[in-house]
Coordinates of C-alpha atoms and ligand atoms in Angstrom, one line a residue:
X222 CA 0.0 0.0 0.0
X223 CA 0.8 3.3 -1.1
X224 CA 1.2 6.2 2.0
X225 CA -1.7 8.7 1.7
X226 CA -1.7 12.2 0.1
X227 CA -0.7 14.5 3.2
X228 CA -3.0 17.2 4.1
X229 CA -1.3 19.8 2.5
X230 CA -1.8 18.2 -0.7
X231 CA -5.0 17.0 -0.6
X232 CA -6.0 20.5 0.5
X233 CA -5.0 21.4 -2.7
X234 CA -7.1 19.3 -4.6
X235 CA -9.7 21.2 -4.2
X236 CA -8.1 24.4 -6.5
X237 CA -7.6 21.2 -9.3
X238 CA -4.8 19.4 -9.9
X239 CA -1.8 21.4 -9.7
X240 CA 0.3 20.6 -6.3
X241 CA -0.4 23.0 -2.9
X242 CA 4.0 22.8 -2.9
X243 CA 5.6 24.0 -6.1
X244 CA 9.1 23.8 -4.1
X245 CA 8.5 20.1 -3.2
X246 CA 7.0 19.3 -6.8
X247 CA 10.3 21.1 -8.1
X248 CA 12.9 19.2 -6.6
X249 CA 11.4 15.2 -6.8
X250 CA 11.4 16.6 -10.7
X251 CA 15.1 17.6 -10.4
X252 CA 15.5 13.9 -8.6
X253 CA 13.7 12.5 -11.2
X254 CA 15.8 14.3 -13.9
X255 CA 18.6 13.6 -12.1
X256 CA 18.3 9.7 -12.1
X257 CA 17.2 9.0 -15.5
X258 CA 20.2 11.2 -16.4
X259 CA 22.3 8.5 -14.3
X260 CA 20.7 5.8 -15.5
X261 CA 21.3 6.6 -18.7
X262 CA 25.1 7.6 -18.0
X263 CA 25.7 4.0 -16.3
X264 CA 23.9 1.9 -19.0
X265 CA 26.9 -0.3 -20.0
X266 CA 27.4 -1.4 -15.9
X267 CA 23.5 -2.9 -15.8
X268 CA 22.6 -5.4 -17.6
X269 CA 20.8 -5.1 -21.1
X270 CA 17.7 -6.9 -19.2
X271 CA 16.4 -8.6 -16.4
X272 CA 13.4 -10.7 -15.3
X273 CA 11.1 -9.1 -13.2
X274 CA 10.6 -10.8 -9.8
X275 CA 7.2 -11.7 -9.1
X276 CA 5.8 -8.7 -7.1
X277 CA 2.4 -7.1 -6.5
X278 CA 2.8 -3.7 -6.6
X279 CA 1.6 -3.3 -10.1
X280 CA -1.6 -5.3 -9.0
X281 CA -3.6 -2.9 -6.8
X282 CA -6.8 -2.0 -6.6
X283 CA -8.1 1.3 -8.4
X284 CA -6.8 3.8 -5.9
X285 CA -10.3 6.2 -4.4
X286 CA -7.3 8.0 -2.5
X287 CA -4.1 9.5 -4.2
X288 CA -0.6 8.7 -2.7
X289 CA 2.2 11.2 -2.5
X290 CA 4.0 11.6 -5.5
X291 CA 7.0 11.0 -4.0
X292 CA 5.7 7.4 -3.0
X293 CA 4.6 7.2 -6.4
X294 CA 7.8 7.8 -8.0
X295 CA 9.4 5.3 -5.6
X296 CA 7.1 2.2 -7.0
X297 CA 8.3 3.3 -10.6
X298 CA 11.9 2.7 -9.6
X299 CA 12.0 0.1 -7.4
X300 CA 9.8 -2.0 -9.6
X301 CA 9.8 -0.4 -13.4
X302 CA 12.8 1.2 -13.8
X303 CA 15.4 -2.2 -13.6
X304 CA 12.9 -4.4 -15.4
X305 CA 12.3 -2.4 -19.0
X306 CA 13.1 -4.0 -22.3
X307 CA 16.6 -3.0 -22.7
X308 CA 16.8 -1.1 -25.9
X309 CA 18.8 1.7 -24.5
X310 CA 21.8 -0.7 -23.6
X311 CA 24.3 -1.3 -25.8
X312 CA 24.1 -5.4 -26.1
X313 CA 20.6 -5.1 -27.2
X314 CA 19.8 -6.9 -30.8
X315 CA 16.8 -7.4 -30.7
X316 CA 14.2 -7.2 -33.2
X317 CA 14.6 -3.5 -34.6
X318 CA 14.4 -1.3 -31.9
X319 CA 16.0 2.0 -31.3
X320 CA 18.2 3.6 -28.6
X321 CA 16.6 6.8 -27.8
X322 CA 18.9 9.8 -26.3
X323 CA 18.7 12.0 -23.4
X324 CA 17.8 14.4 -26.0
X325 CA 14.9 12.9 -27.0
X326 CA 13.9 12.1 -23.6
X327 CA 14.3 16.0 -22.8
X328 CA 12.1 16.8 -25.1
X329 CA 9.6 14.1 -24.2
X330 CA 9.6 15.9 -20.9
X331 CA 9.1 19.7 -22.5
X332 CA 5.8 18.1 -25.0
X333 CA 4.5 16.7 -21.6
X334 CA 4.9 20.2 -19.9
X335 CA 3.0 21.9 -22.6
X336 CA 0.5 19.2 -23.7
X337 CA -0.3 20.3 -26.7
X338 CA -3.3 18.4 -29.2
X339 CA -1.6 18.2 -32.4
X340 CA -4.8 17.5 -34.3
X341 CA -4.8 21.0 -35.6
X342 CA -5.6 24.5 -34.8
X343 CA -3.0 27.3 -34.9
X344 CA -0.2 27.0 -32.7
X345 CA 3.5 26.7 -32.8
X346 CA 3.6 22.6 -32.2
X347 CA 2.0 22.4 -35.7
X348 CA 4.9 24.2 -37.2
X349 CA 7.2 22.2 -35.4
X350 CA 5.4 19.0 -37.0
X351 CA 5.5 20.8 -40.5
X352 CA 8.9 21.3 -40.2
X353 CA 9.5 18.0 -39.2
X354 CA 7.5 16.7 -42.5
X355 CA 9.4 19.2 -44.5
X356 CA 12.6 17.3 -43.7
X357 CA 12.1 13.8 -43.4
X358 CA 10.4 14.6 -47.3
X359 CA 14.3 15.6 -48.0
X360 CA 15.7 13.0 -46.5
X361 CA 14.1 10.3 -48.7
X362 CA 14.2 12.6 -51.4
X363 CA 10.6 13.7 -51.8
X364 CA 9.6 16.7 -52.8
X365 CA 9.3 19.7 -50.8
X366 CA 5.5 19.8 -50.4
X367 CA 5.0 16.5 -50.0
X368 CA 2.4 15.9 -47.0
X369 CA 2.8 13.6 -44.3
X370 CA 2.1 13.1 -40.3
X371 CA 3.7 11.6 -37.2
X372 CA 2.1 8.5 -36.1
X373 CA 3.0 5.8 -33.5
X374 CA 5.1 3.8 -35.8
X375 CA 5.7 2.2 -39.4
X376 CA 2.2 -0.5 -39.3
X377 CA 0.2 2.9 -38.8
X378 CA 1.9 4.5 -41.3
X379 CA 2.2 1.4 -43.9
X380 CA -1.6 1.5 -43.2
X381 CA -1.8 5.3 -44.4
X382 CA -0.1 4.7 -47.2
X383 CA -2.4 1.8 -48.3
X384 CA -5.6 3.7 -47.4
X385 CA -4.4 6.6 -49.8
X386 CA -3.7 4.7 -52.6
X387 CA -6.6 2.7 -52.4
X388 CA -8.5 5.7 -52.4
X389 CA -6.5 7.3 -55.0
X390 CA -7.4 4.2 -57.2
X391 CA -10.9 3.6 -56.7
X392 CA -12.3 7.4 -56.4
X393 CA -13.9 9.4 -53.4
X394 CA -17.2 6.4 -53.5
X395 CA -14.6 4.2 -51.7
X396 CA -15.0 6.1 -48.4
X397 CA -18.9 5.9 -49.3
X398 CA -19.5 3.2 -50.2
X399 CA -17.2 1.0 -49.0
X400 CA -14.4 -1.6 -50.9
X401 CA -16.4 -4.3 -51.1
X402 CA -15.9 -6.4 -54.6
X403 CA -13.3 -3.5 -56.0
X404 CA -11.0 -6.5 -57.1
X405 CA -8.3 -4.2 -55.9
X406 CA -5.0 -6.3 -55.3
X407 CA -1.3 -5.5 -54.2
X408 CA 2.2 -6.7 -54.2
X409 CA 5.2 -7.2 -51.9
X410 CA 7.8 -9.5 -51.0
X411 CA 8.1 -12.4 -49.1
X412 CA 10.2 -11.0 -46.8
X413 CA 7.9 -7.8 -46.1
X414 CA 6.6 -7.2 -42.6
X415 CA 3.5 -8.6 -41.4
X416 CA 2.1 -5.6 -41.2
X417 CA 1.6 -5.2 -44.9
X418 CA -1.0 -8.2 -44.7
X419 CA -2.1 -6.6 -41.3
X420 CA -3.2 -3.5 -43.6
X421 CA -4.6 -5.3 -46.4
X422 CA -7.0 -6.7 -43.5
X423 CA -7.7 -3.9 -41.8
X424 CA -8.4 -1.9 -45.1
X425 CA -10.9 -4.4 -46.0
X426 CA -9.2 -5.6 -48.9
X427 CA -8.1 -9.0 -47.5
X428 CA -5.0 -10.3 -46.7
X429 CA -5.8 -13.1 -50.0
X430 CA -5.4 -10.0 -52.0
X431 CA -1.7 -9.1 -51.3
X432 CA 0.3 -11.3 -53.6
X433 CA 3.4 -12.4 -51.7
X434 CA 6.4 -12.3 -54.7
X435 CA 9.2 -14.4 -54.2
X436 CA 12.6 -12.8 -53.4
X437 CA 16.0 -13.4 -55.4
X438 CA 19.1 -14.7 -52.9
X439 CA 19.2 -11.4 -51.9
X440 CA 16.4 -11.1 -50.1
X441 CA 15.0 -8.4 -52.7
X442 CA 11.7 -8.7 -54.8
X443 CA 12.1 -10.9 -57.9
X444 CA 11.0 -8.2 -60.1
X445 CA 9.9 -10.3 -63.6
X446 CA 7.9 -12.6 -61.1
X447 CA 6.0 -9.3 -59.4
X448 CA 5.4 -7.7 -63.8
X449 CA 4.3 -12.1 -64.4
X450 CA 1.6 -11.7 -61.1
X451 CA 0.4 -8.4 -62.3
X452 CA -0.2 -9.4 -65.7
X453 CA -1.9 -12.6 -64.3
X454 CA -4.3 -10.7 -62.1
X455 CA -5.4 -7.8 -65.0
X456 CA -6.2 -11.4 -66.9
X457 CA -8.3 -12.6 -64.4
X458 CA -10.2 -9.3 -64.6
X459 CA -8.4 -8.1 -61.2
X460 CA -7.5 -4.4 -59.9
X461 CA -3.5 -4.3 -59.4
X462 CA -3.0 -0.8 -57.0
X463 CA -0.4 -1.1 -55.2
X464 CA 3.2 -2.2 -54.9
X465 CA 5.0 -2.1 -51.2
X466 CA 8.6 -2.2 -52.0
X467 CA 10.8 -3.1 -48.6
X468 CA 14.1 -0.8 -47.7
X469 CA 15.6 -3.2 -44.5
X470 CA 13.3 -6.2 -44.2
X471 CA 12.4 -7.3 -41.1
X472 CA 14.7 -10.5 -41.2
X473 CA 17.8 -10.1 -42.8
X474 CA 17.8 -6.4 -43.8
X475 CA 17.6 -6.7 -47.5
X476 CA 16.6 -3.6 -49.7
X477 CA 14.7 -4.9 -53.0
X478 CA 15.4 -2.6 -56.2
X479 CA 13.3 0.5 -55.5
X480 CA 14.2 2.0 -58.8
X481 CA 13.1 -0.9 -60.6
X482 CA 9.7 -1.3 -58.8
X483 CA 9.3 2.4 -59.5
X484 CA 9.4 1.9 -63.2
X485 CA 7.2 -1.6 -62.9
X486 CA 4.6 0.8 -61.0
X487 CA 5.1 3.7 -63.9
X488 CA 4.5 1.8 -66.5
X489 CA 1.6 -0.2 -65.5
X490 CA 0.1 2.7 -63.9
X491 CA 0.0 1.6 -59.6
X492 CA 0.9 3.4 -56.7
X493 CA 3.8 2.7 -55.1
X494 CA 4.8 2.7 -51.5
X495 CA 8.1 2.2 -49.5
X496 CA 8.0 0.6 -46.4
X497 CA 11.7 2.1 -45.1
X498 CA 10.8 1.3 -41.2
X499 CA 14.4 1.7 -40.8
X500 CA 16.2 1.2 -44.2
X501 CA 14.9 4.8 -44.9
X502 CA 17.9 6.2 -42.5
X503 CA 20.4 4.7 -44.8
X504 CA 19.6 7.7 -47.4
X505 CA 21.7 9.5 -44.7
X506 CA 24.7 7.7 -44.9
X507 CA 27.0 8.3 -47.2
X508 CA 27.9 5.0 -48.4
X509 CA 24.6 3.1 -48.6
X510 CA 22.7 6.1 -49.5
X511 CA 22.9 4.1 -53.2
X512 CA 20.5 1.4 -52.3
X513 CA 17.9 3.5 -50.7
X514 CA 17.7 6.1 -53.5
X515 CA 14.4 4.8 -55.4
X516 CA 12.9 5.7 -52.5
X517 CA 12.5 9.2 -54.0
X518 CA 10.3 8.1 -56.6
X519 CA 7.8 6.5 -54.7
X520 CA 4.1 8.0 -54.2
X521 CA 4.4 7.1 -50.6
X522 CA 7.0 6.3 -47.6
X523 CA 6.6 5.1 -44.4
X524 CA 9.3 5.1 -41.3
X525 CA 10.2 5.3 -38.2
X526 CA 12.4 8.0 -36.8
X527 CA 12.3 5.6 -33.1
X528 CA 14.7 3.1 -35.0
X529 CA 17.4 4.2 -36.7
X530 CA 16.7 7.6 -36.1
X531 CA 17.2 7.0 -32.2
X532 CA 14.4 9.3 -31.3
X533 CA 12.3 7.4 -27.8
X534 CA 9.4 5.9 -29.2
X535 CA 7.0 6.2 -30.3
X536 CA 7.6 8.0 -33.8
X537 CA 6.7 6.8 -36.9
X538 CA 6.1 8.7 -40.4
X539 CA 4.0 8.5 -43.7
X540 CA 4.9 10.7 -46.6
X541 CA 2.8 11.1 -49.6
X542 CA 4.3 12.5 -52.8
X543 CA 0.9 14.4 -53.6
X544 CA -1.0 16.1 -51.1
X545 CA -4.5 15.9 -52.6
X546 CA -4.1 12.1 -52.3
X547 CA -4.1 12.4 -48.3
X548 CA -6.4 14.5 -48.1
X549 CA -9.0 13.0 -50.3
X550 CA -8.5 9.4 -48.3
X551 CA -8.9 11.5 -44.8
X552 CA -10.4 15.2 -44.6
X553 CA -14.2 15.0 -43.2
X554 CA -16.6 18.5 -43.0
X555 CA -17.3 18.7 -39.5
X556 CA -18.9 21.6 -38.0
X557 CA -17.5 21.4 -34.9
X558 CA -14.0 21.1 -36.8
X559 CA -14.7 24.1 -38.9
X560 CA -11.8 26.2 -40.0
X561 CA -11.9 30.1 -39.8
X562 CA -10.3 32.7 -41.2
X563 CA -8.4 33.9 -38.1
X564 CA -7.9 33.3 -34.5
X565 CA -7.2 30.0 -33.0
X566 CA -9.2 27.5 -35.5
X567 CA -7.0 29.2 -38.9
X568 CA -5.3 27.2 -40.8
X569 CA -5.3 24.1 -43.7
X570 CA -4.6 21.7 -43.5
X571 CA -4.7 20.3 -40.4
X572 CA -2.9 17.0 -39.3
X573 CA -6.4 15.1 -38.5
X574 CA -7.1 16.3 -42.4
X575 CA -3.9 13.4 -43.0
X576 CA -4.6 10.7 -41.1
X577 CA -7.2 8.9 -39.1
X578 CA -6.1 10.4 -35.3
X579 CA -8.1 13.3 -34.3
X580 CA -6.5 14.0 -31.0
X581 CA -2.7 13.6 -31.3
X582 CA 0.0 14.7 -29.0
X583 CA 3.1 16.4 -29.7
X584 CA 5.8 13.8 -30.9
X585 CA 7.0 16.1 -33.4
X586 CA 9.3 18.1 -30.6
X587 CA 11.6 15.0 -29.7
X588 CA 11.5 14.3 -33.6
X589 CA 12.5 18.5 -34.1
X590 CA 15.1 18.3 -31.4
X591 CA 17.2 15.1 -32.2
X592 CA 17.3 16.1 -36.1
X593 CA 18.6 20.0 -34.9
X594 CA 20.6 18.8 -32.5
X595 CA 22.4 15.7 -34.0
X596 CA 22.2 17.0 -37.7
X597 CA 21.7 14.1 -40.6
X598 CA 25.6 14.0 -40.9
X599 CA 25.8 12.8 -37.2
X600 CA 22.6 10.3 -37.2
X601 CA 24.2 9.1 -40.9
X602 CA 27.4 8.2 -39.2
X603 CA 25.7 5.9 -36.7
X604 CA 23.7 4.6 -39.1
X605 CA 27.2 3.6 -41.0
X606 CA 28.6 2.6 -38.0
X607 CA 25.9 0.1 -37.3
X608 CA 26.4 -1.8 -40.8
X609 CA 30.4 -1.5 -40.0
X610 CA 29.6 -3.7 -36.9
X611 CA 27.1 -5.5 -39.0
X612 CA 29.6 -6.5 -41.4
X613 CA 32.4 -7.2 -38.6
X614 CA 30.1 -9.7 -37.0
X615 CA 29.3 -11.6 -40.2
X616 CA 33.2 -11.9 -41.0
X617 CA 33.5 -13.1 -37.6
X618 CA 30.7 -15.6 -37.9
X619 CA 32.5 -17.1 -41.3
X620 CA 35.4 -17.6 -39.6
X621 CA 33.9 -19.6 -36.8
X622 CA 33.6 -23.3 -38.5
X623 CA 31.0 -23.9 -35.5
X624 CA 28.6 -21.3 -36.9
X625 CA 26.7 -20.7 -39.9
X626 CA 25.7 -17.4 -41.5
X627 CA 22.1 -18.1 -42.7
X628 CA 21.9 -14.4 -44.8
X629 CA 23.7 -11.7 -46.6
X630 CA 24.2 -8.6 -44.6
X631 CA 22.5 -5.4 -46.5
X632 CA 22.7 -3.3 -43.7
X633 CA 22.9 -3.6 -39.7
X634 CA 21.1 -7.4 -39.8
X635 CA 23.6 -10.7 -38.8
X636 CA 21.7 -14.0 -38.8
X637 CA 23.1 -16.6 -37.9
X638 CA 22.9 -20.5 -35.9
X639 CA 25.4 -22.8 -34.1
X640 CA 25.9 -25.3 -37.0
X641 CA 25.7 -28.4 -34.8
X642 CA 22.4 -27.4 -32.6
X643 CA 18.9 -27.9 -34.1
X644 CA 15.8 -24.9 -33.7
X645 CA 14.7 -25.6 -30.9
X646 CA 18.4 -25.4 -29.1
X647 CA 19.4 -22.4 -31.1
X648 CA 16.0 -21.1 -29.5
X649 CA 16.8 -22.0 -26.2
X650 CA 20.7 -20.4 -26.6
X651 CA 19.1 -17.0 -27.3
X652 CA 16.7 -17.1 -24.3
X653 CA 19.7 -18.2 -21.8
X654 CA 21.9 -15.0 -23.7
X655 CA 18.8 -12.6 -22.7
X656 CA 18.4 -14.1 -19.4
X657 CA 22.2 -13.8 -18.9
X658 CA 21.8 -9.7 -19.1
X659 CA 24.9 -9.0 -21.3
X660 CA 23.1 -9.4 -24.6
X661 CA 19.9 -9.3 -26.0
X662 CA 19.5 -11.3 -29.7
X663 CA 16.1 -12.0 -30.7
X664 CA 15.0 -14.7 -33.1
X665 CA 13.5 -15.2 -36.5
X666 CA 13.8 -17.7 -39.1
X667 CA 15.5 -17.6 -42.5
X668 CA 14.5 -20.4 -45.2
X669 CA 12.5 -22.2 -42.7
X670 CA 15.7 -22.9 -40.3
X671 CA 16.1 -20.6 -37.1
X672 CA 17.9 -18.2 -36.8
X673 CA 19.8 -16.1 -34.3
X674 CA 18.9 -12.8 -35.0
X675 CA 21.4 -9.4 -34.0
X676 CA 20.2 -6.3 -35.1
X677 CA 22.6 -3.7 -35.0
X678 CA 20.5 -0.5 -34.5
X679 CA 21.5 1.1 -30.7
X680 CA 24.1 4.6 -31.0
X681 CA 25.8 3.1 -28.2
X682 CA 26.3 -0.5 -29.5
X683 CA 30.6 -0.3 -30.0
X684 CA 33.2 -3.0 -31.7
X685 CA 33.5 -4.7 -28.3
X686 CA 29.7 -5.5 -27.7
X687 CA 30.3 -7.3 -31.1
X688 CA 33.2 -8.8 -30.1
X689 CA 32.2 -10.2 -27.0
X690 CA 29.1 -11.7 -28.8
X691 CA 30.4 -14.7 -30.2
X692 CA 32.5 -15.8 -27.3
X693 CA 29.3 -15.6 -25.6
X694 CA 27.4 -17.7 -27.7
X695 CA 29.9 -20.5 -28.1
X696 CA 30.0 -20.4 -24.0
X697 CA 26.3 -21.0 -24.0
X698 CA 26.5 -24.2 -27.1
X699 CA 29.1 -25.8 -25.0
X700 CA 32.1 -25.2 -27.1
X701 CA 34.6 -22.9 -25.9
Ligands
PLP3 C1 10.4 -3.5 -42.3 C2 9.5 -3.2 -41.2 N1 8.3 -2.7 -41.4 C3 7.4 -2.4 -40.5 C4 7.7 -2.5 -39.1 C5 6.7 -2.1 -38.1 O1 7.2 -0.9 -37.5 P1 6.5 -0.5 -36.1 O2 7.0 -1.5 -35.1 O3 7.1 0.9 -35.8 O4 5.1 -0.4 -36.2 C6 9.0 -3.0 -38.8 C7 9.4 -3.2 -37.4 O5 10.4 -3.7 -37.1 C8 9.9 -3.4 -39.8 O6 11.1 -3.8 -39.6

């Protein structure tokens, strides 16, 4: 049980919510401040992630009477703060999740202070989002004009993009009277995310009407075989819309040939979309910049700037080319949305005109702040960095006759198995390495076999966290 509210502050209740003691509220912030500030300066001496012990405290009944905050704050670090997933630490590999900054966290802090609703309206926060949108369009090589939003993360935003092409295809009766029967069918890879599917469904189009395309040893969309479907399906009196083209799949990291799905979707007349979750960061880094480049000809792109672009979660972003697309697939007339020619309700478009959120909080400020504070050059160079340790691991991994490399490394993705253990005991090595709290792998599979899976995506992930991987590893399969 939690100590109840002292007098003082329940007195103040009564004049809202704000605390009686500005003094007192002041300096547990500064603790607070101070401690994530230490916690984040002594990540490398904790471990990347522990279980937490069975406890109670986050099974309480629905509190009629408030505790003191300080009482609060204590629960959050004696039984939250050591038991979170671990992305911040450098030994974490795990699926594809970022490393956020103290930056970023700052800033998380400042959008709480001034809890803005980023659905619209006029006020500065919505020119910090434009802004934001203006650059992440140069990034990926839009053009400057180009709409987009922040939403929670790549599925939202792959999601986006599908609703506005579909829409772009089929005409504004689709929001009328519904999809049913359009025919309409896409393409991706085999190696895209589940998501794509996951937005076929939600979008009412089926997941029966995404046509999985195989992918070359690359990992990358076997173009003639996605031009051989789409010729199939306009024979069987289909709708071909879409193509979802993949910069860093999920699994292995592989980019498929964005310029040459950009001219399949020219000349056969579909919208294409990019789903660059975190391949889209590679258009920052000098050397892979290359592989990411068709990016800028697609109608759409959706990212996340809480991977690669080490911003705390959650922040995702859809681009579309052409405005008039996203708005057609979103704007609604409502009277009590009405826009006005000055004072607080000025303004078009607003984000909920883009997307589906109405209410929407203000994400864009630890977006803002990490790009002006970092720069693209900076954030490019940890992007390069995290491929350089990529491809360090990989040359380790062929060099150890006990392991196997299952994939080729695109970008910041190693997969890989001890040779001589079968699923199952691969499976069970990566759980013993998480439970061990020095690193953090995750798990996929690659050609049906599993695979250990290290994604290189943390700032602070250095030579010797990939160095001490392997050792580690071959501890846990017995061999060395
Ligand atoms: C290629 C790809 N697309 C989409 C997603 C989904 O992104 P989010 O988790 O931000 O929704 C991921 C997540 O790892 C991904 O790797």
């Amino acid at each position: 049980m939690l100590p109840m509210q002292t007098p003082q502050n329940a007195a103040a209740a009564t004049d809202g919510l704000d605390p009686a003691d500005w003094t007192g509220l002041r300096a547990l912030g500064h603790r607070m401040l101070d401690d994530m500030i230490d916690h984040l300066a002594g990540l490398r001496d904790g471990p990347v992630w522990q279980k937490r012990p069975a406890s109670d405290a986050l099974e309480q009944p629905l509190p009629r009477e408030g505790a003191d905050l300080a009482a609060v704050y204590e629960v959050f670090r004696r039984e939250v703060l050591p038991y979170s997933v671990g992305n911040l630490h450098p030994g974490f590999m795990g699926w594809v999740h970022g490393g956020g900054t103290a930056v970023g966290m700052l800033a998380e802090m400042l959008a709480g202070g001034l809890n803005a609703n980023c659905g619209g309206r006029d006020h500065a926060p919505i020119a910090v989002e434009q802004q934001v949108i203006a650059w992440a369009a140069a990034m990926v090589g839009l053009p400057q004009g180009a709409s987009g939003l922040l939403v929670t993360g790549t599925s939202i935003a792959n999601l986006i993009g599908l609703l506005v092409a579909r829409r772009a295809t089929l005409g504004p009766g689709c929001r009328t009277d519904g999809v049913g029967g359009s025919g309409l069918v896409a393409y991706t890879s085999v190696a895209a995310h589940g998501c794509i599917p996951q937005a076929m469904d939600m979008a009412g189009l089926g997941t029966d009407a995404l046509r999985l395309i195989e992918a070359d040893v690359q990992g990358r969309m076997a173009t003639p075989t996605l031009v051989a479907a789409i010729a199939r399906d306009r024979a069987a009196g289909l709708r071909p819309f879409l193509v979802v083209g993949t910069a860093g799949s999920v699994d292995t990291g592989a980019v498929d040939d964005l310029t040459a799905l950009a001219a399949v979707c020219r000349a056969e007349g579909l919208w294409f979309h990019v789903d660059g979750a975190f391949g889209a960061f590679a258009a920052l880094a000098p050397s892979l910049r290359g592989l990411v480049q068709g990016m800028a000809e697609a109608d759409s792109v959706a990212f996340d700037f809480h991977k690669w672009g080490q911003v705390p979660y959650d922040a995702g972003c859809i681009l579309v080319r052409d405005p008039q697309h996203q708005l057609d697939a979103f704007a609604q007339n409502n009277a009590y949305l009405r826009r006005q020619a000055s004072g607080l309700a000025h303004g078009y478009p607003w984000p909920c005109d883009l997307g589906p959120d109405l209410s929407r909080g203000f994400r864009a400020l630890k977006v803002w702040m990490t790009l002006a504070n970092f720069g693209t050059a900076r954030l490019g160079e940890v992007v390069e960095r995290c491929c350089t340790l990529a491809r360090r691991l990989a040359a380790q991994v062929m060099a150890e006759p006990l392991l196997e490399l299952l994939a080729p490394v695109t970008l910041n993705i190693v997969c890989f198995r001890v040779a001589a253990l079968d699923d199952a005991a691969n499976a069970a090595l990566v759980a013993a390495m998480q439970e061990q709290g020095r690193f953090a792998p995750s798990t996929t599979r690659v050609a049906g076999r599993l695979a250990i899976r290290c994604a290189i995506v943390n700032h602070r992930s250095s030579e010797i966290d990939v160095d001490e991987l392997l050792p580690a590893v071959l501890r846990l399969a017995g061999n060395k």
